[in-house]
Amino acid sequence: MFKKILIATHGTTGAKKAEQLAIEIASQHGSELFAMYVINSNWSSLTGIEWLNASHTRMKFYNHMEKDFYQKAKQVLEDINRAASQKQVKINNIISVGIPEEAIIEECAKNHIELLVLGRGVKGERAEYKYTLQLNKIKNKASCPILLV
Amino acid sequence: MNNQKSIAGLLIGGGLVLYAIILKIGYLNDVLKYLGQAKTIDVHSGVALWVGMLVLLIGILNFIVPVGKFKHDSIVRAPAPGIGIIILLCILNRYYLEPIFKIWGKALQPALGFDFATIFGFNYILLGILIGILWVNIIKIPAWMLPGVKTGRLILKMGIITLGAMYSITELRYMGSLSITMVFAFVMGTVFFVLWFGKIFKTEKPLTGVLASGLGVCGVSAAVAVAPVVKARGIDMAYSIGMLLLVGVVGLFVFPPVGKAVGMNEIQFGAWAGTGLLNSAQVAAAALVFDPHTIETLKVAEIFNITRVLILPLIVIVLALWFAKGEAAENVEKLNVGKILIDKFPIFVIGFIFMFTLMSVGFFTPKGFELHGKNWYNVTPSEKKQLKKEELAKIKDFVDSGAVTSPMVKEALEKLLVDKQITSTTQADYVLKAQDFTKDKELKKLFKDADKKVHGKPITIEIMREYMLWFFAYGLIALGMQITWQTMKQAGGKAAVIGAITGFLKAFLAFWVCLYLLKETI
C-alpha cells in the first residue's frame, strides 16, 4: 500500500517508537524506507549574541559542532539501519540541514513519499536543540498521510 | 543573499533621505523643540542624509541587479537595507523615544512616586535593545535585514576601538590595575568554583568546561572559544548558551536600576557590570543604560571587558590542561600554547591601544588641550578664563590668613593670584585641593569655578565621542535583534542550575566588593 515511507527521527524515545512502527509497516507492505535526520539550522543563531571572537575562532567552533552533529546523525541512522536490516527492509539515509518542517516537506515531495511517520515528544527528553515541531505546518503542506506515533 | 532583486534598500535609503530633507526644511522643528532636541537637528539630519544616500545608491543597484551576482555582495550590497533600518531605529530612539519617555517619567512621577524612566534607565540604549528583542521575537527579522544585523559585531568593535581615544593615562593606569586585580580574582574564582560544582553535580567534563569558561570569563564568546578544546557536544552548547543568554539578559535589566537605587558612582557600577555580568555585550549595554551621556561608566566597564577578553586565552589553556587530565590520549588534541595565545588574542584590542596611543601623543588634540583625570583642560592663557578682581581678592585674603598648611596648595594659589587663571593641570589639582582647607562654601565654589574655567574639550574629541555613541547604539540594537527566546529556551538541565547559582553568586559578590570596597573616584 505504501511504496515509500519517510521516518524523521532524532533518536529520542518518542522517535524510537515511531522508528519501530515505520519499520514494521515497511516490512508488512514491502515499502522502501527513508530515514531522515534533520540538523536544525536554527542552531547557528544560538551564537548570534557572540561578538568578541575573531572569525577564525567562530569558524573553528562551527566546524567542531558540525562534526558533532553529523556524528550524532550517523549514529541515530545506523541504529535504525540495523533494525531495518533485521526485518529485510530496504532503507535510505538522509541527513539534512535546515528548518525541520521545511526539510521534511521538501524530502516528502522530492522522494514521492506516501507515508510520513513522526514520533511524539516525551516530557523531560529533548534532542540537542530544543525545538517543537509545528505539525500544522507539515500537515498543511505535506502531500502524504502523516502517522504520529 | 538570495540572488534576487530587492527593493528594500531603495525604500529604506529613500526614506532616510526624505527624512533628512524634511528635517532640513524645518517641518519637524516644533516637534523636536518640544522634545528638547532642537540642537540635534544638524547632527541627526547629517547622519540620516549620508547613510540614507549610501543605502539608496546601493538600494537602486540591488533593485536592478540581483544581490549575490558580484563577488563582494555579501559584505557590500546585502547588508545595506539592514544598516539603514538600524540607523533609522537609532534616530528614533535617541531623538524621539528617549525624550518621550523622559516626559512620561516626569508626568507619572506624582502618581508613581518615582520617575520610572530614570530609575529603569529608559534611554536610547535600553530602548534600542528592547526594540531589537521585541522585533526578533514577535515579528521576526526578514531575510533582507539579516546581513545588516550581522554587522553589529564589527560596529561594536569599532565603538570600543574609538573608545580607546577617550582615556587619560591616569584613568587607564587606575582602571587597568583595578580591573586586572578584580577580573583575575573573579575569573579564576568562578572557573575553579564551576569545576568544583561540576564534580558535585556530576556533570560531564565537556559541559563543565564550557560552563566554567562561559560563567567565568565573558559568556557566550568564551563558551564558543573553549568548546572545541573540551570537545563540547551540541547539547552542551545549547544548554550553556541558553543559560548564559538568559542569566545575562536578566542581569542587563536588573543591574542598572539596582546600581542607581544604591547610588553607585561610575567606577563602582562600571566595575560591577564589568565583573558581575556574564556576557561581554551586556556589559557595554548595562554601562550605557546606567549612564548614556557622559560615557564615564562605559570607560570603566570596557576596561574590565577588555581585561576579561585578554584573560580568555589563558583560560582556554587552563581548561585544555584540565580536560586532558585523565582523558585517553586519542581524545585530546595536542596543546599548542603559542597557537592558542595568538589565535585567541582579540585583534580589536590592538586597535584600542593604537587609538589610546594616538590620543596620548596628542594626535587628535590641538595644542593646549590636555586630558587630565577624567576632564579635558585647555590652560592656554585667555581673558575669558581669568577670575574677577573681587574673586582674586577673596582668594588673597584666604592665602594671607594662613589657613593653607600645604606648601604645594599655597604655591598653586599664589600662582593663581599672579596669572589670574590656572595655567597647568597640576596646579588645577592643588587649587581643587584648597577646598579641604576651608569651610566657606563660597570659597569652595570659587576654587571649583577656577578649575571649570580652564575645562575645554577639543572638537575632534566631541566628534569622536559622538561617532562612538552611534557605534554602540547601532551595535546594541543589532545585538538585541539576536537575543531570541528560542535561544534562551535552550537553557535547561544541570547547566541551568549551575548557571543560575554561579551567576547570582558572582553578581552578588561583585556587587558587595564594588559597593563597599571601591570608594575611590578618579
PDB file of C-alpha atoms in Angstrom, chain B residues 200-472:
ATOM      1  CA  ILE B 200      29.331  17.905  42.925  1.00  0.00           C
ATOM      2  CA  PHE B 201      26.618  17.812  40.242  1.00  0.00           C
ATOM      3  CA  LYS B 202      28.421  15.021  38.389  1.00  0.00           C
ATOM      4  CA  THR B 203      28.188  16.845  35.067  1.00  0.00           C
ATOM      5  CA  GLU B 204      30.207  15.531  32.154  1.00  0.00           C
ATOM      6  CA  LYS B 205      33.564  17.132  31.507  1.00  0.00           C
ATOM      7  CA  PRO B 206      32.721  18.926  28.227  1.00  0.00           C
ATOM      8  CA  LEU B 207      29.690  20.619  29.784  1.00  0.00           C
ATOM      9  CA  THR B 208      31.610  21.590  32.922  1.00  0.00           C
ATOM     10  CA  GLY B 209      34.431  23.028  30.804  1.00  0.00           C
ATOM     11  CA  VAL B 210      32.096  25.149  28.677  1.00  0.00           C
ATOM     12  CA  LEU B 211      30.214  26.370  31.757  1.00  0.00           C
ATOM     13  CA  ALA B 212      33.444  27.251  33.584  1.00  0.00           C
ATOM     14  CA  SER B 213      34.609  29.321  30.648  1.00  0.00           C
ATOM     15  CA  GLY B 214      31.257  30.966  29.916  1.00  0.00           C
ATOM     16  CA  LEU B 215      30.391  31.765  33.509  1.00  0.00           C
ATOM     17  CA  GLY B 216      33.953  32.708  34.412  1.00  0.00           C
ATOM     18  CA  VAL B 217      35.185  34.850  31.546  1.00  0.00           C
ATOM     19  CA  CYS B 218      32.847  36.553  29.106  1.00  0.00           C
ATOM     20  CA  GLY B 219      29.746  34.487  28.476  1.00  0.00           C
ATOM     21  CA  VAL B 220      28.824  33.080  25.090  1.00  0.00           C
ATOM     22  CA  SER B 221      32.068  34.279  23.455  1.00  0.00           C
ATOM     23  CA  ALA B 222      34.164  32.349  25.979  1.00  0.00           C
ATOM     24  CA  ALA B 223      31.946  29.265  25.709  1.00  0.00           C
ATOM     25  CA  VAL B 224      32.378  29.315  21.928  1.00  0.00           C
ATOM     26  CA  ALA B 225      36.162  29.756  22.218  1.00  0.00           C
ATOM     27  CA  VAL B 226      36.608  26.842  24.603  1.00  0.00           C
ATOM     28  CA  ALA B 227      34.093  24.391  23.060  1.00  0.00           C
ATOM     29  CA  PRO B 228      36.451  22.652  20.586  1.00  0.00           C
ATOM     30  CA  VAL B 229      39.157  22.292  23.260  1.00  0.00           C
ATOM     31  CA  VAL B 230      36.888  20.442  25.692  1.00  0.00           C
ATOM     32  CA  LYS B 231      35.088  18.533  22.921  1.00  0.00           C
ATOM     33  CA  ALA B 232      31.724  20.041  23.774  1.00  0.00           C
ATOM     34  CA  ARG B 233      28.705  18.419  22.135  1.00  0.00           C
ATOM     35  CA  GLY B 234      25.690  20.136  20.632  1.00  0.00           C
ATOM     36  CA  ILE B 235      23.567  19.537  23.697  1.00  0.00           C
ATOM     37  CA  ASP B 236      26.267  21.024  25.980  1.00  0.00           C
ATOM     38  CA  MET B 237      26.380  24.167  23.886  1.00  0.00           C
ATOM     39  CA  ALA B 238      22.603  24.504  23.665  1.00  0.00           C
ATOM     40  CA  TYR B 239      22.258  24.188  27.445  1.00  0.00           C
ATOM     41  CA  SER B 240      25.162  26.538  28.146  1.00  0.00           C
ATOM     42  CA  ILE B 241      24.418  29.263  25.607  1.00  0.00           C
ATOM     43  CA  GLY B 242      20.714  29.288  26.510  1.00  0.00           C
ATOM     44  CA  MET B 243      21.575  29.683  30.182  1.00  0.00           C
ATOM     45  CA  LEU B 244      24.316  32.288  29.603  1.00  0.00           C
ATOM     46  CA  LEU B 245      21.991  34.403  27.499  1.00  0.00           C
ATOM     47  CA  LEU B 246      19.072  34.084  29.895  1.00  0.00           C
ATOM     48  CA  VAL B 247      21.102  34.950  33.003  1.00  0.00           C
ATOM     49  CA  GLY B 248      22.891  37.718  31.090  1.00  0.00           C
ATOM     50  CA  VAL B 249      19.656  39.327  29.884  1.00  0.00           C
ATOM     51  CA  VAL B 250      18.172  39.231  33.383  1.00  0.00           C
ATOM     52  CA  GLY B 251      21.369  40.901  34.612  1.00  0.00           C
ATOM     53  CA  LEU B 252      21.160  43.563  31.940  1.00  0.00           C
ATOM     54  CA  PHE B 253      17.720  44.647  33.130  1.00  0.00           C
ATOM     55  CA  VAL B 254      18.464  44.292  36.854  1.00  0.00           C
ATOM     56  CA  PHE B 255      21.950  45.835  37.188  1.00  0.00           C
ATOM     57  CA  PRO B 256      21.259  49.474  36.130  1.00  0.00           C
ATOM     58  CA  PRO B 257      18.205  50.116  38.386  1.00  0.00           C
ATOM     59  CA  VAL B 258      19.946  48.426  41.334  1.00  0.00           C
ATOM     60  CA  GLY B 259      23.100  50.481  40.725  1.00  0.00           C
ATOM     61  CA  LYS B 260      21.023  53.652  40.678  1.00  0.00           C
ATOM     62  CA  ALA B 261      18.967  52.657  43.695  1.00  0.00           C
ATOM     63  CA  VAL B 262      22.060  52.191  45.884  1.00  0.00           C
ATOM     64  CA  GLY B 263      23.724  55.312  44.477  1.00  0.00           C
ATOM     65  CA  MET B 264      26.758  53.705  42.852  1.00  0.00           C
ATOM     66  CA  ASN B 265      29.228  56.056  41.163  1.00  0.00           C
ATOM     67  CA  GLU B 266      30.543  55.397  37.672  1.00  0.00           C
ATOM     68  CA  ILE B 267      33.592  53.439  38.844  1.00  0.00           C
ATOM     69  CA  GLN B 268      31.572  51.254  41.176  1.00  0.00           C
ATOM     70  CA  PHE B 269      28.916  50.482  38.573  1.00  0.00           C
ATOM     71  CA  GLY B 270      31.387  50.045  35.709  1.00  0.00           C
ATOM     72  CA  ALA B 271      33.437  47.628  37.811  1.00  0.00           C
ATOM     73  CA  TRP B 272      30.320  45.772  38.960  1.00  0.00           C
ATOM     74  CA  ALA B 273      28.947  45.369  35.446  1.00  0.00           C
ATOM     75  CA  GLY B 274      32.410  44.509  34.111  1.00  0.00           C
ATOM     76  CA  THR B 275      32.829  41.760  36.688  1.00  0.00           C
ATOM     77  CA  GLY B 276      29.336  40.532  37.506  1.00  0.00           C
ATOM     78  CA  LEU B 277      27.579  40.429  34.124  1.00  0.00           C
ATOM     79  CA  LEU B 278      28.132  37.246  32.183  1.00  0.00           C
ATOM     80  CA  ASN B 279      28.124  38.376  28.555  1.00  0.00           C
ATOM     81  CA  SER B 280      30.549  40.987  27.348  1.00  0.00           C
ATOM     82  CA  ALA B 281      27.965  42.656  25.103  1.00  0.00           C
ATOM     83  CA  GLN B 282      25.666  43.116  28.068  1.00  0.00           C
ATOM     84  CA  VAL B 283      28.486  44.817  29.980  1.00  0.00           C
ATOM     85  CA  ALA B 284      28.647  47.616  27.417  1.00  0.00           C
ATOM     86  CA  ALA B 285      24.866  47.782  27.280  1.00  0.00           C
ATOM     87  CA  ALA B 286      24.397  47.966  31.071  1.00  0.00           C
ATOM     88  CA  ALA B 287      27.084  50.658  31.393  1.00  0.00           C
ATOM     89  CA  LEU B 288      25.373  52.780  28.754  1.00  0.00           C
ATOM     90  CA  VAL B 289      21.917  52.194  30.211  1.00  0.00           C
ATOM     91  CA  PHE B 290      23.258  53.320  33.586  1.00  0.00           C
ATOM     92  CA  ASP B 291      24.981  56.380  32.169  1.00  0.00           C
ATOM     93  CA  PRO B 292      24.219  57.005  28.471  1.00  0.00           C
ATOM     94  CA  HIS B 293      25.565  60.512  28.048  1.00  0.00           C
ATOM     95  CA  THR B 294      28.835  61.024  29.937  1.00  0.00           C
ATOM     96  CA  ILE B 295      30.367  57.626  28.943  1.00  0.00           C
ATOM     97  CA  GLU B 296      32.411  57.554  32.181  1.00  0.00           C
ATOM     98  CA  THR B 297      30.788  54.275  33.276  1.00  0.00           C
ATOM     99  CA  LEU B 298      31.300  52.792  29.835  1.00  0.00           C
ATOM    100  CA  LYS B 299      35.007  53.620  30.047  1.00  0.00           C
ATOM    101  CA  VAL B 300      35.366  51.689  33.304  1.00  0.00           C
ATOM    102  CA  ALA B 301      33.194  48.770  32.154  1.00  0.00           C
ATOM    103  CA  GLU B 302      35.035  48.367  28.863  1.00  0.00           C
ATOM    104  CA  ILE B 303      38.434  48.239  30.539  1.00  0.00           C
ATOM    105  CA  PHE B 304      37.042  45.358  32.587  1.00  0.00           C
ATOM    106  CA  ASN B 305      35.656  43.786  29.423  1.00  0.00           C
ATOM    107  CA  ILE B 306      38.985  44.066  27.642  1.00  0.00           C
ATOM    108  CA  THR B 307      40.800  42.560  30.626  1.00  0.00           C
ATOM    109  CA  ARG B 308      38.347  39.638  30.563  1.00  0.00           C
ATOM    110  CA  VAL B 309      38.920  39.086  26.868  1.00  0.00           C
ATOM    111  CA  LEU B 310      42.683  39.231  27.339  1.00  0.00           C
ATOM    112  CA  ILE B 311      42.440  36.562  30.021  1.00  0.00           C
ATOM    113  CA  LEU B 312      40.439  34.287  27.702  1.00  0.00           C
ATOM    114  CA  PRO B 313      43.451  32.602  26.002  1.00  0.00           C
ATOM    115  CA  LEU B 314      44.859  31.791  29.430  1.00  0.00           C
ATOM    116  CA  ILE B 315      41.573  30.196  30.497  1.00  0.00           C
ATOM    117  CA  VAL B 316      41.435  28.189  27.262  1.00  0.00           C
ATOM    118  CA  ILE B 317      44.886  26.804  28.129  1.00  0.00           C
ATOM    119  CA  VAL B 318      43.899  26.094  31.754  1.00  0.00           C
ATOM    120  CA  LEU B 319      40.747  24.275  30.630  1.00  0.00           C
ATOM    121  CA  ALA B 320      42.620  22.374  27.928  1.00  0.00           C
ATOM    122  CA  LEU B 321      45.044  21.085  30.583  1.00  0.00           C
ATOM    123  CA  TRP B 322      42.154  20.276  32.928  1.00  0.00           C
ATOM    124  CA  PHE B 323      40.311  18.417  30.157  1.00  0.00           C
ATOM    125  CA  ALA B 324      43.395  16.436  29.144  1.00  0.00           C
ATOM    126  CA  LYS B 325      43.850  15.146  32.696  1.00  0.00           C
ATOM    127  CA  GLY B 326      42.501  11.621  32.894  1.00  0.00           C
ATOM    128  CA  GLU B 327      41.358  11.556  29.249  1.00  0.00           C
ATOM    129  CA  ALA B 328      42.590   8.938  26.802  1.00  0.00           C
ATOM    130  CA  ALA B 329      45.374  10.309  24.588  1.00  0.00           C
ATOM    131  CA  GLU B 330      43.318   9.889  21.373  1.00  0.00           C
ATOM    132  CA  ASN B 331      40.583  12.122  22.792  1.00  0.00           C
ATOM    133  CA  VAL B 332      42.936  15.011  23.474  1.00  0.00           C
ATOM    134  CA  GLU B 333      44.299  17.446  20.956  1.00  0.00           C
ATOM    135  CA  LYS B 334      47.964  18.317  21.334  1.00  0.00           C
ATOM    136  CA  LEU B 335      48.156  21.562  23.297  1.00  0.00           C
ATOM    137  CA  ASN B 336      49.887  24.311  21.387  1.00  0.00           C
ATOM    138  CA  VAL B 337      50.151  27.207  23.834  1.00  0.00           C
ATOM    139  CA  GLY B 338      51.657  29.633  21.349  1.00  0.00           C
ATOM    140  CA  LYS B 339      48.934  28.951  18.787  1.00  0.00           C
ATOM    141  CA  ILE B 340      46.157  29.418  21.366  1.00  0.00           C
ATOM    142  CA  LEU B 341      47.683  32.693  22.563  1.00  0.00           C
ATOM    143  CA  ILE B 342      47.923  34.034  19.012  1.00  0.00           C
ATOM    144  CA  ASP B 343      44.588  32.611  17.796  1.00  0.00           C
ATOM    145  CA  LYS B 344      42.564  33.848  20.708  1.00  0.00           C
ATOM    146  CA  PHE B 345      44.174  37.272  21.023  1.00  0.00           C
ATOM    147  CA  PRO B 346      41.464  39.824  20.312  1.00  0.00           C
ATOM    148  CA  ILE B 347      42.696  41.916  17.388  1.00  0.00           C
ATOM    149  CA  PHE B 348      40.410  44.842  18.193  1.00  0.00           C
ATOM    150  CA  VAL B 349      42.320  45.382  21.439  1.00  0.00           C
ATOM    151  CA  ILE B 350      45.314  46.367  19.296  1.00  0.00           C
ATOM    152  CA  GLY B 351      43.045  48.984  17.698  1.00  0.00           C
ATOM    153  CA  PHE B 352      42.013  50.182  21.140  1.00  0.00           C
ATOM    154  CA  ILE B 353      45.655  50.500  22.251  1.00  0.00           C
ATOM    155  CA  PHE B 354      46.530  52.216  18.974  1.00  0.00           C
ATOM    156  CA  MET B 355      43.811  54.832  19.479  1.00  0.00           C
ATOM    157  CA  PHE B 356      44.878  55.350  23.073  1.00  0.00           C
ATOM    158  CA  THR B 357      48.495  55.846  21.954  1.00  0.00           C
ATOM    159  CA  LEU B 358      47.493  58.336  19.263  1.00  0.00           C
ATOM    160  CA  MET B 359      45.438  60.193  21.830  1.00  0.00           C
ATOM    161  CA  SER B 360      48.285  60.199  24.370  1.00  0.00           C
ATOM    162  CA  VAL B 361      50.756  61.692  21.908  1.00  0.00           C
ATOM    163  CA  GLY B 362      48.245  64.426  21.106  1.00  0.00           C
ATOM    164  CA  PHE B 363      47.348  63.240  17.598  1.00  0.00           C
ATOM    165  CA  PHE B 364      43.670  64.128  17.990  1.00  0.00           C
ATOM    166  CA  THR B 365      44.062  67.236  20.065  1.00  0.00           C
ATOM    167  CA  PRO B 366      45.055  70.750  19.082  1.00  0.00           C
ATOM    168  CA  LYS B 367      47.885  72.361  21.085  1.00  0.00           C
ATOM    169  CA  GLY B 368      46.936  73.449  24.589  1.00  0.00           C
ATOM    170  CA  PHE B 369      44.349  70.708  25.232  1.00  0.00           C
ATOM    171  CA  GLU B 370      45.083  68.005  27.744  1.00  0.00           C
ATOM    172  CA  LEU B 371      43.065  65.127  29.183  1.00  0.00           C
ATOM    173  CA  HIS B 372      43.787  65.113  32.874  1.00  0.00           C
ATOM    174  CA  GLY B 373      41.983  62.642  35.131  1.00  0.00           C
ATOM    175  CA  LYS B 374      38.587  62.443  33.540  1.00  0.00           C
ATOM    176  CA  ASN B 375      38.404  66.073  32.443  1.00  0.00           C
ATOM    177  CA  TRP B 376      39.668  67.908  29.422  1.00  0.00           C
ATOM    178  CA  TYR B 377      41.671  71.076  30.053  1.00  0.00           C
ATOM    179  CA  ASN B 378      42.820  73.990  27.961  1.00  0.00           C
ATOM    180  CA  VAL B 379      45.102  76.096  30.140  1.00  0.00           C
ATOM    181  CA  THR B 380      46.406  78.469  27.471  1.00  0.00           C
ATOM    182  CA  PRO B 381      46.016  81.999  28.884  1.00  0.00           C
ATOM    183  CA  SER B 382      42.943  83.916  27.823  1.00  0.00           C
ATOM    184  CA  GLU B 383      40.896  86.704  29.341  1.00  0.00           C
ATOM    185  CA  LYS B 384      37.742  84.589  29.474  1.00  0.00           C
ATOM    186  CA  LYS B 385      39.412  82.137  31.835  1.00  0.00           C
ATOM    187  CA  GLN B 386      40.580  84.796  34.287  1.00  0.00           C
ATOM    188  CA  LEU B 387      38.966  85.261  37.687  1.00  0.00           C
ATOM    189  CA  LYS B 388      37.370  88.582  38.567  1.00  0.00           C
ATOM    190  CA  LYS B 389      39.125  91.137  40.782  1.00  0.00           C
ATOM    191  CA  GLU B 390      36.851  90.529  43.768  1.00  0.00           C
ATOM    192  CA  GLU B 391      37.301  86.758  43.424  1.00  0.00           C
ATOM    193  CA  LEU B 392      41.063  87.119  43.398  1.00  0.00           C
ATOM    194  CA  ALA B 393      40.845  89.405  46.431  1.00  0.00           C
ATOM    195  CA  LYS B 394      38.882  86.752  48.347  1.00  0.00           C
ATOM    196  CA  ILE B 395      41.484  84.138  47.498  1.00  0.00           C
ATOM    197  CA  LYS B 396      44.290  86.510  48.552  1.00  0.00           C
ATOM    198  CA  ASP B 397      42.632  87.061  51.949  1.00  0.00           C
ATOM    199  CA  PHE B 398      42.357  83.280  52.331  1.00  0.00           C
ATOM    200  CA  VAL B 399      46.032  82.716  51.491  1.00  0.00           C
ATOM    201  CA  ASP B 400      47.113  85.570  53.803  1.00  0.00           C
ATOM    202  CA  SER B 401      45.023  84.130  56.652  1.00  0.00           C
ATOM    203  CA  GLY B 402      47.494  81.229  56.871  1.00  0.00           C
ATOM    204  CA  ALA B 403      44.733  78.628  56.756  1.00  0.00           C
ATOM    205  CA  VAL B 404      46.524  76.702  53.996  1.00  0.00           C
ATOM    206  CA  THR B 405      49.079  74.449  55.632  1.00  0.00           C
ATOM    207  CA  SER B 406      50.136  72.578  52.475  1.00  0.00           C
ATOM    208  CA  PRO B 407      53.029  74.388  50.733  1.00  0.00           C
ATOM    209  CA  MET B 408      52.018  72.933  47.330  1.00  0.00           C
ATOM    210  CA  VAL B 409      48.450  74.191  47.645  1.00  0.00           C
ATOM    211  CA  LYS B 410      49.698  77.568  48.847  1.00  0.00           C
ATOM    212  CA  GLU B 411      52.090  77.824  45.906  1.00  0.00           C
ATOM    213  CA  ALA B 412      49.299  76.915  43.465  1.00  0.00           C
ATOM    214  CA  LEU B 413      47.031  79.614  44.901  1.00  0.00           C
ATOM    215  CA  GLU B 414      49.797  82.210  44.860  1.00  0.00           C
ATOM    216  CA  LYS B 415      50.457  81.418  41.207  1.00  0.00           C
ATOM    217  CA  LEU B 416      46.718  81.716  40.550  1.00  0.00           C
ATOM    218  CA  LEU B 417      46.808  85.203  42.054  1.00  0.00           C
ATOM    219  CA  VAL B 418      49.665  86.200  39.731  1.00  0.00           C
ATOM    220  CA  ASP B 419      48.315  84.652  36.496  1.00  0.00           C
ATOM    221  CA  LYS B 420      44.624  85.257  37.390  1.00  0.00           C
ATOM    222  CA  GLN B 421      43.882  81.804  35.966  1.00  0.00           C
ATOM    223  CA  ILE B 422      45.067  78.226  36.310  1.00  0.00           C
ATOM    224  CA  THR B 423      47.949  77.587  33.926  1.00  0.00           C
ATOM    225  CA  SER B 424      48.669  73.885  34.408  1.00  0.00           C
ATOM    226  CA  THR B 425      46.698  70.748  35.206  1.00  0.00           C
ATOM    227  CA  THR B 426      48.887  70.041  38.240  1.00  0.00           C
ATOM    228  CA  GLN B 427      48.036  73.494  39.532  1.00  0.00           C
ATOM    229  CA  ALA B 428      44.349  72.693  38.927  1.00  0.00           C
ATOM    230  CA  ASP B 429      44.650  69.667  41.214  1.00  0.00           C
ATOM    231  CA  TYR B 430      46.103  71.763  44.030  1.00  0.00           C
ATOM    232  CA  VAL B 431      43.563  74.567  43.580  1.00  0.00           C
ATOM    233  CA  LEU B 432      40.803  71.975  43.941  1.00  0.00           C
ATOM    234  CA  LYS B 433      42.586  70.567  46.995  1.00  0.00           C
ATOM    235  CA  ALA B 434      42.422  74.023  48.567  1.00  0.00           C
ATOM    236  CA  GLN B 435      38.751  73.246  49.254  1.00  0.00           C
ATOM    237  CA  ASP B 436      39.915  70.987  52.086  1.00  0.00           C
ATOM    238  CA  PHE B 437      41.319  73.977  53.976  1.00  0.00           C
ATOM    239  CA  THR B 438      38.119  75.974  54.213  1.00  0.00           C
ATOM    240  CA  LYS B 439      34.508  75.556  55.235  1.00  0.00           C
ATOM    241  CA  ASP B 440      33.399  78.681  53.389  1.00  0.00           C
ATOM    242  CA  LYS B 441      31.027  77.433  50.682  1.00  0.00           C
ATOM    243  CA  GLU B 442      31.577  80.497  48.511  1.00  0.00           C
ATOM    244  CA  LEU B 443      35.308  79.980  48.590  1.00  0.00           C
ATOM    245  CA  LYS B 444      34.947  76.306  47.777  1.00  0.00           C
ATOM    246  CA  LYS B 445      32.788  77.229  44.798  1.00  0.00           C
ATOM    247  CA  LEU B 446      35.380  79.778  43.732  1.00  0.00           C
ATOM    248  CA  PHE B 447      38.091  77.097  43.550  1.00  0.00           C
ATOM    249  CA  LYS B 448      35.775  74.830  41.602  1.00  0.00           C
ATOM    250  CA  ASP B 449      34.932  77.689  39.221  1.00  0.00           C
ATOM    251  CA  ALA B 450      38.622  78.490  38.706  1.00  0.00           C
ATOM    252  CA  ASP B 451      39.091  74.864  37.692  1.00  0.00           C
ATOM    253  CA  LYS B 452      35.990  74.793  35.489  1.00  0.00           C
ATOM    254  CA  LYS B 453      37.101  77.927  33.660  1.00  0.00           C
ATOM    255  CA  VAL B 454      40.047  76.025  32.192  1.00  0.00           C
ATOM    256  CA  HIS B 455      37.977  72.995  31.231  1.00  0.00           C
ATOM    257  CA  GLY B 456      37.673  72.639  27.484  1.00  0.00           C
ATOM    258  CA  LYS B 457      37.108  69.717  25.207  1.00  0.00           C
ATOM    259  CA  PRO B 458      38.561  69.771  21.689  1.00  0.00           C
ATOM    260  CA  ILE B 459      36.001  69.492  18.928  1.00  0.00           C
ATOM    261  CA  THR B 460      37.786  66.432  17.470  1.00  0.00           C
ATOM    262  CA  ILE B 461      37.130  64.524  20.705  1.00  0.00           C
ATOM    263  CA  GLU B 462      33.488  65.656  20.720  1.00  0.00           C
ATOM    264  CA  ILE B 463      33.074  64.336  17.183  1.00  0.00           C
ATOM    265  CA  MET B 464      34.762  61.024  18.004  1.00  0.00           C
ATOM    266  CA  ARG B 465      32.634  60.646  21.110  1.00  0.00           C
ATOM    267  CA  GLU B 466      29.519  61.233  19.041  1.00  0.00           C
ATOM    268  CA  TYR B 467      30.585  58.629  16.474  1.00  0.00           C
ATOM    269  CA  MET B 468      31.394  56.208  19.264  1.00  0.00           C
ATOM    270  CA  LEU B 469      27.923  56.583  20.778  1.00  0.00           C
ATOM    271  CA  TRP B 470      26.393  55.902  17.357  1.00  0.00           C
ATOM    272  CA  PHE B 471      28.551  52.791  17.038  1.00  0.00           C
ATOM    273  CA  PHE B 472      27.413  51.483  20.422  1.00  0.00           C
TER     274      PHE B 472
END
